[in-house]
CSV table of C-alpha atoms in Angstrom, one decimal:
chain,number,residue,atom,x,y,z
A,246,UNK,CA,131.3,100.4,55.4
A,247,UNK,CA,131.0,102.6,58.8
A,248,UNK,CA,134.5,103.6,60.1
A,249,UNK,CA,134.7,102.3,63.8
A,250,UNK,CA,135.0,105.1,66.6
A,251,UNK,CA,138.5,104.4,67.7
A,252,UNK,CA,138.5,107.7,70.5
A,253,UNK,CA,136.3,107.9,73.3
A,254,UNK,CA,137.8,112.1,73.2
A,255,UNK,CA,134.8,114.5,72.8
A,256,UNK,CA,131.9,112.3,74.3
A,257,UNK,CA,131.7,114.3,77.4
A,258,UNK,CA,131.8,117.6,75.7
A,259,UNK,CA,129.5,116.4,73.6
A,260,UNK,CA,127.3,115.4,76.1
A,261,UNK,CA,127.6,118.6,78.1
A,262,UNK,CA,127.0,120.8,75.1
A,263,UNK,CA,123.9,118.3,74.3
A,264,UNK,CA,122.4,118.8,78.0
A,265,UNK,CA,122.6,122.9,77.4
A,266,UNK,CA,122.3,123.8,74.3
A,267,UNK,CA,125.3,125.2,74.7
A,268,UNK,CA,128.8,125.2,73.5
A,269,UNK,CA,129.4,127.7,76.3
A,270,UNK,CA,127.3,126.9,79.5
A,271,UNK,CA,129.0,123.2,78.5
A,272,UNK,CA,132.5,125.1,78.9
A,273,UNK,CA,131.4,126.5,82.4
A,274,UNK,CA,130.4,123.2,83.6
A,275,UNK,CA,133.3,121.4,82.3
A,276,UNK,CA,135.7,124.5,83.0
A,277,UNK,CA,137.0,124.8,79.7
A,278,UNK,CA,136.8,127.4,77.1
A,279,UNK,CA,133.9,127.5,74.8
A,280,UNK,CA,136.3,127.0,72.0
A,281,UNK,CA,137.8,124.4,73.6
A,282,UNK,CA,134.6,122.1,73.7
A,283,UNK,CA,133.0,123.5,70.4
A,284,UNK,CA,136.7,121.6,68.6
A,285,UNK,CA,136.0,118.3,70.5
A,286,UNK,CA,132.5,118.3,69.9
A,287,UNK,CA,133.6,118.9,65.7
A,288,UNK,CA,136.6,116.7,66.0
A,289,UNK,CA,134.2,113.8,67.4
A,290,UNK,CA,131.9,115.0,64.6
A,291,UNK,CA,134.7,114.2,62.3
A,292,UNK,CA,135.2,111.5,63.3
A,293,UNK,CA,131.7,109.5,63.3
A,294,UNK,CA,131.1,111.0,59.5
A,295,UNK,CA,127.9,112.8,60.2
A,296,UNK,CA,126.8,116.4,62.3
A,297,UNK,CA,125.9,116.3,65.6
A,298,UNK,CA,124.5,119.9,66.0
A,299,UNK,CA,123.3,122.3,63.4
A,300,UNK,CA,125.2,125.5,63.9
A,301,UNK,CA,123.6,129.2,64.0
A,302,UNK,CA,124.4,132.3,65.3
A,303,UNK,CA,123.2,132.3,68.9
A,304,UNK,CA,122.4,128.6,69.6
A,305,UNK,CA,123.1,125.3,68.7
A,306,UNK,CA,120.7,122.5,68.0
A,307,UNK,CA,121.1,118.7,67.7
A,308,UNK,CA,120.7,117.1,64.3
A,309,UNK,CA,117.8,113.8,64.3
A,310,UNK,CA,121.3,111.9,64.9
A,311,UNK,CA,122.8,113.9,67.6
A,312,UNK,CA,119.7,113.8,69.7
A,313,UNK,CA,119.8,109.9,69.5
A,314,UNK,CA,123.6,109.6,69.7
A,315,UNK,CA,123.2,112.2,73.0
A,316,UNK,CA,120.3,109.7,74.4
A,317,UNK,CA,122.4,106.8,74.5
A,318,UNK,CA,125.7,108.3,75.7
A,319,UNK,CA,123.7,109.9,78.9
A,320,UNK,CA,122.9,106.9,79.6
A,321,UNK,CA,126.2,105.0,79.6
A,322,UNK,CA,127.6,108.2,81.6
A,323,UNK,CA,125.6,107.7,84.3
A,324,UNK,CA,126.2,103.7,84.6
A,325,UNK,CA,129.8,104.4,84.1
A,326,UNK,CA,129.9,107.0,86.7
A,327,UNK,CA,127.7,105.6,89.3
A,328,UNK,CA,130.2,102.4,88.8
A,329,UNK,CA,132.8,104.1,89.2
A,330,UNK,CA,131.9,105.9,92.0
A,331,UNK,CA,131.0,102.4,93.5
A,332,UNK,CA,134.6,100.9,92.5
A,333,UNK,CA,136.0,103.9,94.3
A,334,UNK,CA,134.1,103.4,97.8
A,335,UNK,CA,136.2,101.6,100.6
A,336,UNK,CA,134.5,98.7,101.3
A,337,UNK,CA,131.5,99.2,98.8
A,338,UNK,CA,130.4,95.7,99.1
A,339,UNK,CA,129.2,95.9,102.2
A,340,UNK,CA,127.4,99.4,101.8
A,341,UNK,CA,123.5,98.6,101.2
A,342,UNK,CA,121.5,101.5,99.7
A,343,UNK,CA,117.9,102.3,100.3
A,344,UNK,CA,115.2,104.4,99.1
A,345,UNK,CA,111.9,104.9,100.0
A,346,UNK,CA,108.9,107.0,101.2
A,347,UNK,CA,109.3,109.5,103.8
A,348,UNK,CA,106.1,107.8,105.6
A,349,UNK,CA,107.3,104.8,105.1
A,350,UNK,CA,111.0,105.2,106.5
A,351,UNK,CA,110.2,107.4,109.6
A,352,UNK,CA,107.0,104.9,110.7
A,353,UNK,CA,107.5,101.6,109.8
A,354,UNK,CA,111.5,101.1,108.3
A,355,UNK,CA,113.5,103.3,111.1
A,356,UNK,CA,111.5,101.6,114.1
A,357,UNK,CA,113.0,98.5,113.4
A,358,UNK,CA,116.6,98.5,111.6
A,359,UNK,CA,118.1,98.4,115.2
A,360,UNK,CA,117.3,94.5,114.5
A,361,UNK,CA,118.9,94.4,110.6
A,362,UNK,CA,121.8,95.9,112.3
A,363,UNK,CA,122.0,93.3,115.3
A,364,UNK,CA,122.1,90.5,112.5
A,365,UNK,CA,124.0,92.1,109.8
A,366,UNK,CA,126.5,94.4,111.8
A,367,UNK,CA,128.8,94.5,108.8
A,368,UNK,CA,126.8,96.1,106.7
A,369,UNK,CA,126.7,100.0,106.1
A,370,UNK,CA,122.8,100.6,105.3
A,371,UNK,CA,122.4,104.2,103.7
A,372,UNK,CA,118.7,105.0,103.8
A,373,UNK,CA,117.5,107.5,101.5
A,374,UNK,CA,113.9,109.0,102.3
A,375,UNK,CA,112.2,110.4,99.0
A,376,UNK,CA,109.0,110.5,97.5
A,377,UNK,CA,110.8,110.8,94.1
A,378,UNK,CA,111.7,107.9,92.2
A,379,UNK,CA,114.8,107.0,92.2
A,380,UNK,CA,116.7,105.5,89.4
A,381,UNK,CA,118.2,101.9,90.7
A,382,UNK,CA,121.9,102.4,89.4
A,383,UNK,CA,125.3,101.1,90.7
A,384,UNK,CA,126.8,103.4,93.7
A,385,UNK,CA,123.2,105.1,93.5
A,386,UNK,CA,120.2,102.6,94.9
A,387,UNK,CA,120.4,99.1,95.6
A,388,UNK,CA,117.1,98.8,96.3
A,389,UNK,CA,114.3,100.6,96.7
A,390,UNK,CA,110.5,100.2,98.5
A,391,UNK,CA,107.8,101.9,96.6
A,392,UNK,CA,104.1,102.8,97.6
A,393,UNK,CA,101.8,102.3,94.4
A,394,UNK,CA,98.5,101.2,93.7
A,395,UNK,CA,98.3,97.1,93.8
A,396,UNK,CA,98.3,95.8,89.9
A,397,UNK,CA,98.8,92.0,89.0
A,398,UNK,CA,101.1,92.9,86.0
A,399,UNK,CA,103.4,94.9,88.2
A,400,UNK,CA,106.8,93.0,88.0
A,401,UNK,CA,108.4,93.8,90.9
A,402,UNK,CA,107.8,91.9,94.3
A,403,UNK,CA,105.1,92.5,96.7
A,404,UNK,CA,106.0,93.1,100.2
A,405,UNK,CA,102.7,94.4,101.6
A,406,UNK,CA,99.2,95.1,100.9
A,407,UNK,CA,98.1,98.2,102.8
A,408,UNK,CA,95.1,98.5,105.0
A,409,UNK,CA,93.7,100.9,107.0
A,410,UNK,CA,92.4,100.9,110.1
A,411,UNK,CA,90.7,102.9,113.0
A,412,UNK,CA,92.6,104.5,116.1
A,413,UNK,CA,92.7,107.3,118.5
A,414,UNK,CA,95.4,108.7,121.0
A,415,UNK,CA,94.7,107.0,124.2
A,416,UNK,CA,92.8,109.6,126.9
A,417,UNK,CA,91.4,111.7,123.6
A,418,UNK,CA,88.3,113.2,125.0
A,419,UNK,CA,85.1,111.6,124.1
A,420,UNK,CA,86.6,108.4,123.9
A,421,UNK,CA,85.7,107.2,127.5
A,422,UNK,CA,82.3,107.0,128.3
A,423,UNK,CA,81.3,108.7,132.2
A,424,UNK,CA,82.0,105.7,134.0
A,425,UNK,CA,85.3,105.1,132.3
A,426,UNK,CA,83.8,102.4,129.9
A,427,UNK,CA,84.2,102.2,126.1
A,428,UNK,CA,82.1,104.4,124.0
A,429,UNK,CA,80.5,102.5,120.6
A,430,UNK,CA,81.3,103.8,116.9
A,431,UNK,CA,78.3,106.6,116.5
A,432,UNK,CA,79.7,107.8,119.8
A,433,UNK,CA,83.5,108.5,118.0
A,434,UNK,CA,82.4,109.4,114.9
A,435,UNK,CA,81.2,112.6,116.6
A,436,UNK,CA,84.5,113.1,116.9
A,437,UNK,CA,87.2,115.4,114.3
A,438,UNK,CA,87.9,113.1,111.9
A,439,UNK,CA,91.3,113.1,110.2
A,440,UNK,CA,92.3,112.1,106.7
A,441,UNK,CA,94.6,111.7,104.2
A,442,UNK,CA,94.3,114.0,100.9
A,443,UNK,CA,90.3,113.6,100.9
A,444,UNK,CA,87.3,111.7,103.2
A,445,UNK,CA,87.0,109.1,100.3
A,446,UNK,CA,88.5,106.4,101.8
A,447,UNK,CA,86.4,107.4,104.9
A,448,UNK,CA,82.8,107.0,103.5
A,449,UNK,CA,84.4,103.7,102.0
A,450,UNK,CA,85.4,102.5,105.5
A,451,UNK,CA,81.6,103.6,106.7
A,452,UNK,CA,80.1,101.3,104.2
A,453,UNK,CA,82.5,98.9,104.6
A,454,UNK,CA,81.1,98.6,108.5
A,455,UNK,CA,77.6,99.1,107.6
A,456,UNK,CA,77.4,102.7,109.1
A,457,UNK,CA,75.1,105.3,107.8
A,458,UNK,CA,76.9,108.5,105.5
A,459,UNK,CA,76.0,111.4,107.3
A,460,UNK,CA,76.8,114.8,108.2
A,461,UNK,CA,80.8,114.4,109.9
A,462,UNK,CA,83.5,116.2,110.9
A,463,UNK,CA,86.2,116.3,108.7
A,464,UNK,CA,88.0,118.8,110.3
A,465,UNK,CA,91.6,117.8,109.2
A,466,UNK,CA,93.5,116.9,106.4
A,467,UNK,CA,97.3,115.4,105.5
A,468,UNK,CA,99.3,115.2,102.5
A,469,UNK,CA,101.1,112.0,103.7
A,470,UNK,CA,100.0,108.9,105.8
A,471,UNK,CA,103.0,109.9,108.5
A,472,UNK,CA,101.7,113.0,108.8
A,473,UNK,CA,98.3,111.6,109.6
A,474,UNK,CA,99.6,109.0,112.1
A,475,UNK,CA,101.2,111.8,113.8
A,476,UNK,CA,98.7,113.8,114.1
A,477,UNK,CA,96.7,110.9,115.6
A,478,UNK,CA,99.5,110.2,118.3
A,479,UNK,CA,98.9,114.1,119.3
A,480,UNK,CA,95.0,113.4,120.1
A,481,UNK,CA,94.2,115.6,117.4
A,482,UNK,CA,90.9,113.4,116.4
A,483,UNK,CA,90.1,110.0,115.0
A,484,UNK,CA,91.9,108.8,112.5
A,485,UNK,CA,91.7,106.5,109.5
A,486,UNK,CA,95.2,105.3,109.1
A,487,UNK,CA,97.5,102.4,107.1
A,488,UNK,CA,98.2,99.8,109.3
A,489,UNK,CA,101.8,99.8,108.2
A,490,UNK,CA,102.8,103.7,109.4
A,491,UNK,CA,100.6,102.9,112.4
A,492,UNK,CA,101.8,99.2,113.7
A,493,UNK,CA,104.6,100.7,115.6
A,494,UNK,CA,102.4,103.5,117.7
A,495,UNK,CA,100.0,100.8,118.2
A,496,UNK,CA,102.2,98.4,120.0
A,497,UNK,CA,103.8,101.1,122.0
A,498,UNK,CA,99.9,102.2,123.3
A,499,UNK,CA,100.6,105.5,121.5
A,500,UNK,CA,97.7,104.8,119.6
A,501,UNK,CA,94.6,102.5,120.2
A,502,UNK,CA,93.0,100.3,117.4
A,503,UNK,CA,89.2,101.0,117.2
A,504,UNK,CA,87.6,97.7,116.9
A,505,UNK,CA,86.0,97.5,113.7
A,506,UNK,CA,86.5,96.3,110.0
A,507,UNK,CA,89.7,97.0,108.7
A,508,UNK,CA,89.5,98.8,104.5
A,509,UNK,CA,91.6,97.6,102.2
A,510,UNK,CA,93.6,100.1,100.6
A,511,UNK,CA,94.1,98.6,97.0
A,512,UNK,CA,98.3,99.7,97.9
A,513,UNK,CA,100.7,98.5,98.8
A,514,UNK,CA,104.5,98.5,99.0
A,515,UNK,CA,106.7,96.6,96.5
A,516,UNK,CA,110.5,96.2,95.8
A,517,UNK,CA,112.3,97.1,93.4
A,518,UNK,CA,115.7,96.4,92.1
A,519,UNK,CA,117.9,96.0,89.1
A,520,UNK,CA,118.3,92.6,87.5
A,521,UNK,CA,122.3,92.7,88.5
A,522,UNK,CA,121.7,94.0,92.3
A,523,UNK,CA,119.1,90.6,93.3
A,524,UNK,CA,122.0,88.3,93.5
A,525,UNK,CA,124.2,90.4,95.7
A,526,UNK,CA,124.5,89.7,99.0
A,527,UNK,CA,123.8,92.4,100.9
A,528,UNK,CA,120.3,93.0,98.6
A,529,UNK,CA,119.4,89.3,99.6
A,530,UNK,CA,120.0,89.8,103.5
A,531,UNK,CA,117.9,92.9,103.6
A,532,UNK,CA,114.7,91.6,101.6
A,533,UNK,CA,114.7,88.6,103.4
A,534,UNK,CA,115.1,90.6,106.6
A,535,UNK,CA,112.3,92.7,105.5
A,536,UNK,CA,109.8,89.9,104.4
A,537,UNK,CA,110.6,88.2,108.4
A,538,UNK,CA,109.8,92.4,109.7
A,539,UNK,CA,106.5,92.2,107.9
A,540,UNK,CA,105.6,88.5,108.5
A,541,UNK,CA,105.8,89.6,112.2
A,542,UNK,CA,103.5,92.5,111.6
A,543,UNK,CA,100.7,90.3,109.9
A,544,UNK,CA,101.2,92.6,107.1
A,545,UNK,CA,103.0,90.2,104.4
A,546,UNK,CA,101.0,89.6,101.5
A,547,UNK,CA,100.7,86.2,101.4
C-alpha cells in the first residue's frame, strides 16, 4: 500500500533542480548550497519510495517518474504562487487584469477605457500589451482578448469578426481630383499601396469589388495591423486596413473610408478566461462593457 507524502519539504528543490538539470544552478537560484538541495531532493526521494533523478558524474537526469512527478508540481507552483501573490495584493478584488495584442490595445482598447473607467472608477485595470499568449492564472491574467483565425469549434467567446476596409489620410495627393472632387477607385489604386505581411488580402479585396489584377504598387509592407493604420494616418499611401485598429482614426477624420466593399477577414477577436475568473465581478463588468464598446462600433458579431 503506498505510504502517504506527509512533508511538502523538498518539492521546491526538487522542482528547481528539475527546471536545470542541476543540483547546483538549483542552489544558485534558490541560494542554497548545492549540497544543501541535492539532501532535500534525496530526503523527498526517500520519502515517496522511488528515484527521482538518475545520478552521474557531471549531470543529473530525471527518472520516467521524476519527469511526471516534476510536470505536475510546476504546475501547482505556479497556481499556488500566482494565488498567493493575488492573496497578498491590497485590494486585489478590485484589480482587473488584461492581455492582449499590441494592435489591438494601442488602436481600438486604449481609445476608449476613459469610458470603463467613468463607470467602474473602483476598479484598477492593468492592461498588459503582448503578442505572446499569456497563461490565464490567478494574480497573473484575468482575462485576455486574442486575435485568431474565426473557427466554429473555438470555445471561447466571440467578440468581433474582423474586416477590412479601404482608407487614406485626408489631403494625400492624388486623392482629390483638379477641381477638388472625388477621384474613382482606378484613379487610387495608382496610388502606394500598403499592406500587412503580404498583398494577398489585397487581390482578394480587388476581386471582391470586381476590379481587374494588375500591375500595382505595393510599395510598403507591416508586420502588425497598428503599424499599418499608422502608417495610413501619416499619408504614406492607401491602405487596406481592419476596421477595428482603424474605427477610431476614422471618426476623428484622421483617416477617410474609401467607399467600396468591405473583405472579410476570416479573424477576429475572442475572450478568453478561466472557468473560475467568469463569475467574478470585475471579469463580468469589463466583457459586458466591451460587448456595449463594440456594439457601438457595428463590429459585434452578432
Amino acid at each position: 500500500m503506498p505510504t502517504p507524502l506527509r512533508s511538502l519539504s523538498g518539492l521546491i528543490d526538487f522542482d528547481a533542480a528539475a527546471r536545470w538539470g542541476s543540483f547546483r544552478l538549483a542552489a544558485v537560484e534558490l541560494h542554497k548550497t548545492a549540497a544543501a538541495v541535492s539532501q532535500q531532493v534525496r530526503q523527498l526521494e526517500q520519502a515517496l519510495g522511488f528515484a527521482l533523478f538518475q545520478r552521474h558524474p557531471r549531470q543529473i537526469e530525471l527518472t520516467d517518474k521524476g519527469r511526471e512527478l516534476a510536470a505536475t508540481v510546476a504546475r501547482l507552483l505556479v497556481e499556488l504562487r500566482g494565488r498567493v501573490g493575488a492573496l497578498q495584493e491590497v485590494g486585489a478584488e478590485a484589480v482587473l487584469r488584461v492581455s492582449t495584442t499590441h494592435s489591438f490595445a494601442m488602436k481600438w482598447l486604449v481609445p476608449r477605457l476613459h469610458r470603463f473607467s467613468a463607470r467602474h472608477p473602483a476598479l484598477d485595470l492593468r492592461l498588459e500589451a503582448t503578442d505572446a499568449v499569456v497563461p490565464l492564472e490567478p494574480g497573473r491574467c484575468d482575462l485576455a482578448i486574442r486575435y485568431a483565425r474565426l473557427d466554429a469549434h473555438d470555445p471561447a467567446e466571440l467578440l468581433l469578426r474582423e474586416q477590412l476596409v479601404l482608407v487614406h489620410a485626408p489631403g494625400l495627393p492624388g486623392t482629390r481630383a483638379p477641381d477638388g472632387g472625388t477621384v474613382g477607385l482606378a484613379t487610387l489604386l495608382q496610388l502606394p499601396l500598403l499592406y500587412e505581411e503580404s498583398p494577398a488580402r489585397w487581390l482578394a479585396w480587388l476581386q471582391a469589388n470586381h476590379l481587374p489584377v494588375r500591375r500595382y504598387d505595393f510599395a510598403r509592407g507591416y508586420s502588425h495591423g497598428g503599424l499599418l493604420v499608422q502608417a495610413a494616418v501619416a499619408g504614406l499611401g492607401l491602405a487596406l486596413v481592419p476596421l477595428a485598429l482603424a474605427g477610431e482614426d476614422i471618426a476623428q477624420g484622421r483617416l477617410q473610408r474609401v467607399p467600396s466593399r468591405a473583405l472579410p477577414a476570416g479573424y477576429g477577436y475572442r475572450l478568453h478566461y478561466a472557468d473560475a475568473a467568469r463569475e467574478l465581478p470585475r471579469v463580468v463588468a469589463f466583457i459586458d462593457w466591451l460587448r456595449v464598446e463594440a456594439a457601438g462600433a457595428g463590429e459585434i458579431d452578432g
